[in-house]
C-alpha cells in the first residue's frame, strides 16, 4: 500500500527540522534539507553559542513557519564527527568552566566541554544524571566515552557522555576525528588527530 502524505508546512505551524544545510547564503537565508530557514533573529538560541552555520553542517532547527520560511527560535548543532574513549586526566575536572580533559596518550590531552542544555548524559552506576552531578562525581582516571564536535578552538563539545567502569587493562583507547598532520611513512611515522600524536609502525592496521 502506498499512502500519500503532505510534505509541506502551513503558516504559523510550530515545526522542528533536522538535517544538513544544503544551501547557505547567510544566517537569514539558508536551507535545511531543502527547506528554507531564517535564523537571523537577535533572540535565536544557538547550541553551542559559538555555532557557525554553513553548507554541510548538520543541525536541528525549531521555530515557526511564516510565508513558507521557518523562522528559527533555536538552532542546535547535531554533527558528531568526534569520538573519544579515554581516562580523565588528573586534576583537569573544572566544574565552573564545565570542562575536563581526556588523556588518550600519556601527557597528551583533549579538552571536553559539557553543554548544560544539549549533552546527553549516561552513567553505568546511575550516579551521574545531569551536569551538576557529573562534575560532583567525575574523578581522575574515570573511563569516559564522549561523542561530539570540535567547537573550532580544539575543545570538543560533547553531544553524548558515557562513564563506564572497566578494569584498567580493558579500557580501550579510541580517538576518532580529522587527521591534522602526519610524519614519516606507514612503518616509521606518526598520525596526529585532535592534537594527539600516535606513532605508527609495521604492525599498524590501516583501514579506509
C-alpha atoms as one frame of an Amber mdcrd trajectory, in Angstrom:
protein
   0.000   0.000   0.000   1.228   3.495  -0.829  -0.373   6.360   1.048   0.396
   9.982   0.233   1.247  12.454   2.993   1.679  16.218   2.886   5.341  17.246
   2.958   4.715  20.963   3.402   4.016  23.190   6.370   1.321  25.799   6.840
   1.956  29.316   8.104   2.058  29.595  11.911   2.938  25.907  12.295   5.488
  25.245  15.048   7.945  22.829  13.499  11.267  21.114  14.058  13.541  20.276
  11.139  16.689  18.186  11.419  19.194  17.627   8.652  22.068  19.024   6.656
  22.331  22.623   5.461  22.081  22.143   1.702  22.263  25.827   0.721  23.706
  28.761   2.642  23.643  32.440   1.684  23.688  33.924   5.163  22.129  33.227
   8.585  18.858  34.699   7.351  18.740  32.693   4.142  19.651  29.007   4.085
  18.038  25.601   3.541  17.972  22.532   5.777  17.318  19.511   3.572  15.851
  21.932   1.046  13.513  23.718   3.494  14.118  27.498   3.755  15.211  28.787
   7.173  15.816  32.235   8.660  17.982  32.188  11.812  18.974  35.847  11.777
  16.796  36.917  14.717  18.538  38.549  17.652  16.953  36.120  20.135  17.738
  32.879  18.286  19.221  30.350  20.724  22.352  28.672  19.331  23.685  25.434
  20.766  26.607  25.726  21.214  26.656  29.519  21.446  29.682  29.589  19.098
  27.804  27.710  16.342  28.783  28.853  12.836  26.345  27.897  10.074  27.381
  26.768   6.613  26.842  24.184   3.870  27.031  20.544   5.036  26.625  21.499
   8.708  24.184  19.101  10.406  21.654  20.974  12.540  18.290  20.779  14.250
  16.112  23.877  13.855  13.000  24.772  15.860  10.675  27.650  15.076   7.520
  28.926  13.423   6.659  28.954   9.715   5.931  32.345   8.156   5.295  32.721
   4.411   6.824  29.311   3.778  10.028  30.057   5.713  10.956  28.533   9.074
  11.728  31.465  11.383  14.125  29.848  13.837  13.945  30.218  17.597  16.627
  27.586  18.232  19.435  26.123  16.117  21.376  23.179  17.537  24.414  21.524
  16.007  23.837  17.799  15.530  27.063  16.572  13.950  29.046  14.018  15.957
  32.215  13.580  13.939  34.432  13.140  17.014  34.572  10.166  19.374  36.957
   9.784  22.294  37.223   6.891  24.734  39.883   7.513  27.362  40.507   8.269
  31.024  40.027  11.640  32.704  43.387  13.371  33.107  44.491  14.112  36.664
  43.470  17.488  38.041  41.537  18.654  34.956  37.893  18.496  36.106  36.670
  22.112  36.132  33.049  22.450  37.216  32.913  26.241  36.827  34.053  26.035
  33.192  32.097  22.826  32.548  35.188  21.082  31.176  37.569  18.208  31.771
  40.460  16.679  29.839  40.693  13.160  28.456  44.146  11.605  28.076  44.298
   9.172  25.126  48.102   9.015  25.411  50.258   9.800  28.431  50.886  13.535
  28.562  48.596  14.291  25.590  45.083  15.501  26.341  41.895  16.709  24.673
  39.566  19.174  26.427  35.873  18.230  26.565  33.058  20.654  27.368  29.662
  19.610  28.703  26.756  21.673  27.349  24.176  22.202  30.091  21.245  22.072
  27.674  22.254  19.609  24.968  24.689  16.957  26.258  23.060  13.532  26.649
  24.460  12.048  29.859  24.701   8.339  30.670  26.459   6.669  33.600  26.906
   2.977  34.285  26.401   3.495  38.025  23.412   5.846  37.569  25.223   8.302
  39.840  25.582  10.907  37.104  22.324  12.152  35.581  22.907  15.847  34.803
  25.811  18.324  34.531  25.689  19.165  38.254  26.032  15.568  39.433  28.536
  14.912  36.642  31.045  17.391  37.997  30.319  16.404  41.589  31.160  12.750
  40.853  33.598  12.756  37.907  37.029  11.701  39.169  40.592  11.474  37.906
  41.086   8.228  35.998  37.388   7.626  35.226  36.936   5.903  31.860  34.686
   8.067  29.685  33.296   7.768  26.157  32.404  11.068  24.522  30.849  11.836
  21.131  30.628  15.389  19.884  32.221  18.014  17.684  35.119  20.449  17.658
  33.930  23.974  18.505  36.666  25.437  16.326  39.140  26.052  19.138  40.169
  22.437  19.696  37.672  21.910  22.535  35.223  19.058  21.984  31.604  19.906
  22.823  30.007  16.661  23.996  26.730  15.602  22.410  26.890  12.317  24.343
  28.725  11.498  27.579  29.026   7.931  28.925  31.031   6.950  32.029  31.922
   3.253  32.326  33.869   1.131  34.791  36.055  -1.469  33.037  39.239  -2.820
  34.591  42.356  -0.855  33.647  43.514  -3.399  31.066  40.088  -3.431  29.422
  39.896   0.305  28.781  40.187   0.673  25.018  41.548   3.996  23.819  39.616
   5.433  20.871  40.241   8.733  19.129  38.089   9.449  16.078  38.418  12.732
  14.236  40.128  14.589  11.425  43.823  13.956  10.794  45.672  17.256  11.183
  49.195  16.094  10.324  51.349  13.104   9.525  55.084  12.427   9.501  57.267
   9.717   8.017  55.580   6.724   6.434  53.445   3.740   7.357  56.327   1.937
   9.062  58.125   4.736  10.941  55.751   7.676  11.162  53.107   9.445  13.209
  49.489  10.454  12.788  48.024  13.428  14.695  44.294  13.556  15.433  42.741
  16.299  17.597  46.227  17.356  18.656  47.189  13.866  19.892  50.096  12.252
  18.042  50.132   8.471  17.641  53.160   6.521  16.396  52.605   4.020  13.564
  54.827   1.122  12.580  54.816  -2.105  10.618  52.200  -3.641  12.910  49.656
  -0.831  12.411  46.449  -1.890  10.669  45.234   0.765   8.215  41.609   0.759
   7.063  39.797   3.037   4.627
